[in-house]
Each structure stands twice: as structure tokens, then as C-alpha cells.
Amino acid sequence: MGAGTSTGTGTDTPARLLQLLSLLQTPREWPGGELAERLSVSRRTVRRDVDRLRELGYPVQATQGASGGYRLVAGKAMPPLVLDDEEAVAIAVGLRAGAGHAVDGVEEASVRALAKLEQVLPSRLRHRVSALGAATMSLAVGDGARVAPETLTVMASATAGQEQLRFAYEAKDGTPSRRLTEPHRLVSTGRRWYLVAFDLERQGWRTFRVDRVSEPFATGVRFAPRMLPGGSAEAYVRRSVLARRQESAAYEVDVEFRAPLDRVGGRLPASLGEVVATGAGHCRLRGTVTEPVEWVAARLLWVESDFTVHGPQDLVLRVRELGRRLVAAAGDA
């Protein structure tokens, strides 16, 4: 059957309920017809599935009228068989920590999960999460940019819901501006977050450093997705960052590790360059970077293996100085 005509009966009901729940977790209102089309079922089946979710404890709100639809709202309790209060708070706090700093490998998943979890947290738990977040802090490495989790979740929600996003932005030279965009994707490079979006006032695609964004809010105006030129958002950010590096003082990094590739590659951000195997138990990092040598030197220690810096000379000197300080700090221990 075509979209919107299936009765929705059969063994696919559990999978369809999960898909419906995933859609409703996006913080926007879904018209019944759009949900029916997404799920390839009838509107009647959508209403029945919504009733099933309510029976399971998920607070699905419906509005009437031609522009009405369904929205998942924060409830008085967490849905049963999902998380108890303590688990929900612990996970939300952990996700905020992972989202607020560009943590290799988990940052984008943290933002997506946090946006969904906070959408259904009761107010009493949201207050607890905020209080814990205000009372704790994380250690940032080097000049790693800090980003408020609230900023990321607002931007992620607008991106997932295909809603126009407005925010204040500060350029590299400090010039302030207001931007109205169609957000396409949030991308983490390991140290910084970037938003890939179509700038409606400048009529072009742009990358925005999220640590320079303030006062973001979704306008509620939906848009049809545009085709991003040149492939994926990750590739677009990579080209954009590379272009900026070519305009600034970049330098070549060359570091040899006495450790296997699978150990080293997973512990270094892609922004430092490419790591290739050079022999049994050895690999080499080469890349063009603009990050301060202090940050690069500290980041190399995270690999926790022996290494030799072949260049540049400034990095060689910084590693020597860092090693001298570490030995002195250890004393006679």
C-alpha cells in the first residue's frame, strides 16, 4: 500500500511505535498527516499508536484544528520501564558534560541524546540537573572551546525539527551580528563545535563556531531541507576549517609513535592530521595545524605511549619543557 493508506496492523507494531516515539521526541508539533506519511500508515492508525504510547506513560499532547498535531511534552513522571529519577538525573548530567566540551567520539551522540532526554524530563528533575550542572565544572584542555549544553540542545532541536534558527554571533574580530539560518548539522572536530547552516540574510551556506553563538532560539518556522554542496557536513566543515588555516599561521606537525595504529589513531583528534602505520608497532602523525603548540604538546601525552617529535622545532622545545616540568613535579617519587 502507498503512504498513508496502510492500516498499520500486523507484527510491525512495536517497531512502528518506536519509530513514532523517536519522531515525537523531536521538540516540535507533528501534524497527524505528516506522521501518517512518515510511518506509511493511516491517520487512524497514528491515533491508535498515540493512545498506546499514552498507555505506556509517554505524555503525548494533541491539539485540535486544521493546524493541530501531536507533541511529546514533559510529564509528571518518567515513562515506566525506562529510567527511574536517579538514573535520569545521572545520565542527563553525564550527557551535559559530554556535550558541553568536544569529547572525542561521544560529543554528537551526547547532544542528540540530551535533547531527547530533556524533552521528557519532568520539571523537578530538570531543576536538579541544572543545579548539579551549576555546581560542577570540567577541565578543559588547552584552549578547548567551552559550549553551554543548553546552546547545543536548542540548536540540535531546531536542526532535527527543521525549524529556522536565530542567534547572536560574534565574528573572529569581535564584530557582533544577528543571524537567521536554516540549520543543517552540528559537527564536532574534537576541540570545537560548528554549525553548518544556510544563512537566509546572506543567501549562502556558512559554518559558525558554536562557542561564538549566544541567545539561540528556534523560531517555529519550518523549512524544506536544501542540498548541501560538496557532500557531507563533515567534509564541508573540514574544507572551511582548512581554508581558514591557510589564511592564518599554520605549521606542519610530524610525530612518530612507538605504538600500533589502532591505539594511537583513536586517541588523537582528526584536526591534528592523519596517522598512518609505519611498521610493526609503529605509526606516524603528519598534518597541518594552527592550534597552539602548548595544546598540541599536551594532547600528545594523552596517547600514553612513547613518541618522538620530528617537527616543528617549536613543538620539540615545548615537549622538552613539558617533560622537564613533569619530572620536576614528580620529585624523588
XYZ file of C-alpha atoms in Angstrom:
333
model
C 0.000 0.000 0.000
C 1.104 3.581 -0.544
C 1.973 6.107 2.144
C -0.941 6.999 4.374
C -3.117 4.053 3.310
C -1.829 1.169 5.424
C -3.990 0.055 8.294
C -0.867 -0.423 10.404
C -1.909 -3.819 11.746
C 0.472 -6.749 11.996
C 3.735 -7.700 13.643
C 5.436 -4.391 12.841
C 3.529 -2.522 15.573
C 6.370 -2.495 18.193
C 8.885 -1.232 15.640
C 6.399 1.374 14.418
C 5.753 2.576 17.979
C 9.488 3.041 18.487
C 9.712 4.993 15.234
C 6.739 7.139 16.256
C 8.296 7.798 19.663
C 11.578 8.791 18.005
C 9.751 11.310 15.811
C 7.788 12.741 18.717
C 10.978 13.211 20.725
C 11.931 15.946 18.297
C 10.736 19.122 20.075
C 8.155 20.228 17.533
C 4.490 19.570 16.806
C 3.819 16.880 14.212
C 0.620 17.091 12.131
C -1.222 13.769 12.032
C -0.999 13.627 8.256
C 2.770 14.097 8.309
C 3.202 11.345 10.891
C 0.987 9.043 8.827
C 3.135 9.714 5.764
C 6.392 9.157 7.653
C 5.140 5.856 9.084
C 3.283 4.757 5.916
C 0.042 4.198 7.827
C -3.382 5.799 8.053
C -4.232 8.710 10.361
C -6.481 6.361 12.283
C -3.503 4.098 12.963
C -1.495 7.096 14.141
C -4.248 7.946 16.640
C -4.271 4.360 17.891
C -0.482 4.311 18.236
C -0.549 7.589 20.146
C -3.089 6.040 22.519
C -0.739 3.081 23.022
C 2.139 5.416 23.912
C -0.061 7.212 26.414
C -0.987 3.889 27.996
C 2.755 3.236 28.424
C 3.153 6.541 30.234
C 4.512 8.788 27.480
C 2.903 12.271 27.746
C 1.743 12.862 24.153
C -0.240 16.082 23.795
C -2.702 16.594 20.927
C -4.073 19.881 19.603
C -7.222 20.176 17.543
C -7.953 22.083 14.349
C -6.553 22.253 10.847
C -3.059 23.107 12.131
C -3.226 20.716 15.072
C -0.959 17.797 15.711
C 0.956 15.796 18.310
C 3.830 16.732 20.600
C 5.703 14.870 23.326
C 5.792 17.066 26.435
C 7.452 16.820 29.823
C 5.329 14.670 32.093
C 4.763 14.344 35.794
C 6.790 11.132 35.824
C 9.236 9.308 33.642
C 7.688 6.667 31.353
C 7.691 3.254 33.048
C 10.405 0.694 32.357
C 12.776 3.359 31.068
C 14.621 5.231 33.843
C 13.972 5.997 37.463
C 14.573 9.513 38.775
C 18.147 8.936 39.936
C 19.151 7.233 36.699
C 17.594 10.022 34.631
C 19.461 12.728 36.541
C 22.767 10.835 36.391
C 22.500 10.284 32.655
C 21.434 13.872 31.937
C 24.365 15.272 33.947
C 26.785 12.951 32.145
C 25.384 13.896 28.750
C 25.678 17.597 29.565
C 29.337 17.084 30.434
C 29.947 15.210 27.185
C 28.037 17.773 25.142
C 29.470 20.905 26.726
C 33.013 20.002 25.712
C 34.084 18.481 22.450
C 34.815 14.977 23.736
C 36.217 12.706 21.047
C 33.796 10.056 19.868
C 30.756 10.825 22.030
C 30.027 14.513 21.550
C 27.419 14.375 18.757
C 25.620 11.378 20.257
C 25.597 13.173 23.634
C 23.850 16.193 22.141
C 21.220 14.111 20.334
C 20.509 12.018 23.416
C 20.440 15.047 25.727
C 17.957 16.880 23.503
C 15.639 13.865 23.581
C 16.027 13.192 27.304
C 15.452 16.782 28.406
C 12.328 16.891 26.264
C 10.606 14.374 28.560
C 12.223 15.175 31.917
C 9.683 16.389 34.493
C 10.364 19.916 35.745
C 11.544 18.699 39.147
C 14.280 16.622 37.501
C 15.267 19.371 35.075
C 15.848 21.642 38.077
C 18.055 19.007 39.708
C 20.093 18.563 36.542
C 20.569 22.335 36.202
C 21.599 22.648 39.846
C 24.170 19.871 39.537
C 25.494 21.389 36.333
C 25.922 24.779 38.010
C 27.735 23.227 40.971
C 30.285 21.272 38.937
C 32.878 22.063 36.310
C 35.048 20.171 33.841
C 38.703 20.537 32.986
C 39.234 21.981 29.527
C 42.445 21.016 27.748
C 44.470 23.893 26.338
C 42.216 26.442 24.685
C 39.421 23.949 24.021
C 36.277 26.000 23.492
C 33.538 25.656 26.114
C 29.939 25.497 24.926
C 26.856 25.598 27.119
C 24.853 22.355 26.795
C 21.675 24.461 26.592
C 23.033 26.157 23.472
C 23.782 22.823 21.827
C 20.419 21.274 22.663
C 18.485 24.277 21.313
C 20.490 24.160 18.098
C 20.210 20.369 17.822
C 16.455 20.505 18.364
C 15.999 23.157 15.678
C 18.154 21.133 13.293
C 16.227 17.905 13.893
C 12.867 19.683 13.689
C 13.839 21.611 10.520
C 12.996 24.944 12.151
C 14.649 28.239 11.314
C 17.194 29.189 13.969
C 18.022 32.742 15.030
C 21.033 33.633 17.176
C 23.587 36.302 18.012
C 27.060 35.698 16.583
C 30.463 37.207 17.258
C 32.979 37.124 14.410
C 36.685 36.388 14.906
C 37.441 40.129 15.084
C 34.700 40.660 17.686
C 32.111 42.130 15.315
C 28.592 41.244 16.573
C 25.711 40.278 14.298
C 22.297 38.611 14.312
C 21.789 35.578 12.089
C 18.683 33.860 10.765
C 19.521 30.403 9.448
C 18.232 27.060 8.269
C 20.375 24.705 10.414
C 21.668 21.638 8.600
C 24.029 19.815 11.002
C 26.126 20.211 14.147
C 29.683 18.910 13.716
C 32.406 18.415 16.322
C 36.063 18.439 15.311
C 37.274 17.149 18.679
C 38.000 20.611 20.120
C 35.245 22.791 18.732
C 31.618 22.615 17.667
C 30.492 24.004 14.328
C 27.017 24.614 12.934
C 26.579 24.122 9.209
C 23.610 26.232 8.130
C 22.149 28.228 5.270
C 22.281 31.933 6.154
C 18.974 33.376 4.949
C 20.042 37.024 5.060
C 23.336 36.414 3.250
C 21.831 33.757 0.992
C 24.655 31.286 1.315
C 25.992 28.308 3.252
C 28.096 29.118 6.306
C 29.912 27.406 9.167
C 29.521 29.000 12.604
C 31.684 28.307 15.637
C 29.174 27.407 18.323
C 31.298 28.906 21.115
C 30.684 32.285 19.436
C 26.908 31.770 19.365
C 24.616 33.257 22.005
C 20.857 33.592 22.531
C 19.863 30.828 20.095
C 16.169 30.092 19.669
C 14.057 28.156 17.215
C 11.554 30.458 15.502
C 8.965 27.732 14.888
C 9.099 28.442 11.131
C 9.788 25.192 9.296
C 11.768 24.845 6.114
C 12.374 22.296 3.381
C 15.945 20.922 3.563
C 18.376 22.277 0.972
C 21.061 20.268 -0.773
C 24.424 20.949 0.870
C 27.074 21.456 -1.828
C 30.059 19.156 -1.865
C 28.803 16.184 0.108
C 28.563 15.717 3.869
C 28.523 18.355 6.585
C 31.742 16.882 7.979
C 33.503 17.396 4.633
C 32.091 20.914 4.375
C 33.451 21.851 7.810
C 36.797 20.258 7.003
C 37.137 22.377 3.844
C 36.017 25.502 5.674
C 38.452 24.992 8.554
C 41.291 24.221 6.122
C 40.586 27.430 4.212
C 40.799 29.417 7.439
C 44.051 27.691 8.346
C 45.584 28.658 5.041
C 44.817 32.277 5.886
C 46.476 32.021 9.309
C 49.840 30.919 10.646
C 49.766 27.159 10.084
C 52.615 24.741 10.704
C 53.421 21.119 9.868
C 53.405 18.521 12.634
C 55.440 15.321 12.334
C 55.374 12.893 15.269
C 56.450 9.233 15.368
C 54.791 6.899 17.902
C 56.161 3.617 19.157
C 52.689 2.144 19.406
C 50.270 0.439 16.967
C 47.977 2.487 14.748
C 44.741 1.247 16.346
C 45.897 2.577 19.711
C 47.177 5.964 18.561
C 44.568 6.802 15.923
C 41.662 6.567 18.324
C 43.265 8.921 20.853
C 44.068 11.860 18.586
C 41.551 14.296 17.076
C 41.331 14.359 13.293
C 42.197 18.071 13.380
C 45.856 17.172 14.071
C 46.255 15.300 10.795
C 46.467 11.729 9.544
C 48.029 8.826 11.428
C 49.471 6.018 9.292
C 51.188 2.775 10.201
C 54.945 2.753 9.503
C 55.825 -0.738 10.701
C 55.097 -3.336 13.333
C 54.029 -1.463 16.439
C 54.875 1.946 14.976
C 52.895 4.764 13.345
C 53.356 8.399 12.365
C 51.259 11.548 12.611
C 51.569 14.216 9.926
C 49.305 17.198 9.496
C 48.882 20.952 9.094
C 47.607 22.611 12.257
C 47.038 26.099 13.668
C 46.418 25.127 17.287
C 48.871 26.471 19.888
C 51.901 24.238 20.314
C 51.150 24.116 24.062
C 47.835 22.392 23.361
C 49.373 20.012 20.801
C 52.139 19.018 23.227
C 49.630 18.261 25.981
C 47.398 16.380 23.561
C 50.258 14.094 22.515
C 50.623 12.961 26.131
C 47.055 11.645 26.056
C 48.158 8.848 23.744
C 50.126 7.361 26.652
C 52.891 5.870 24.520
C 56.483 6.736 23.665
C 56.867 9.198 20.815
C 59.407 11.394 19.056
C 58.625 14.843 17.679
C 60.380 15.457 14.357
C 58.876 18.891 13.822
C 58.298 21.726 14.099
C 61.130 22.932 16.312
C 58.742 24.968 18.496
C 56.836 21.782 19.313
C 60.088 19.931 20.045
C 61.078 22.636 22.528
C 57.608 22.706 24.105
C 57.612 18.911 24.629
C 61.073 19.101 26.205
C 59.927 21.854 28.553
C 56.763 19.950 29.436
C 58.813 16.819 30.136
C 61.220 18.778 32.343
C 58.318 20.178 34.372
C 56.719 16.777 34.783
C 59.989 15.258 36.034
C 60.493 18.146 38.451
C 56.934 17.843 39.710
C 57.420 14.139 40.434
C 60.445 14.926 42.667
C 62.083 11.863 44.134
C 58.913 9.767 43.939
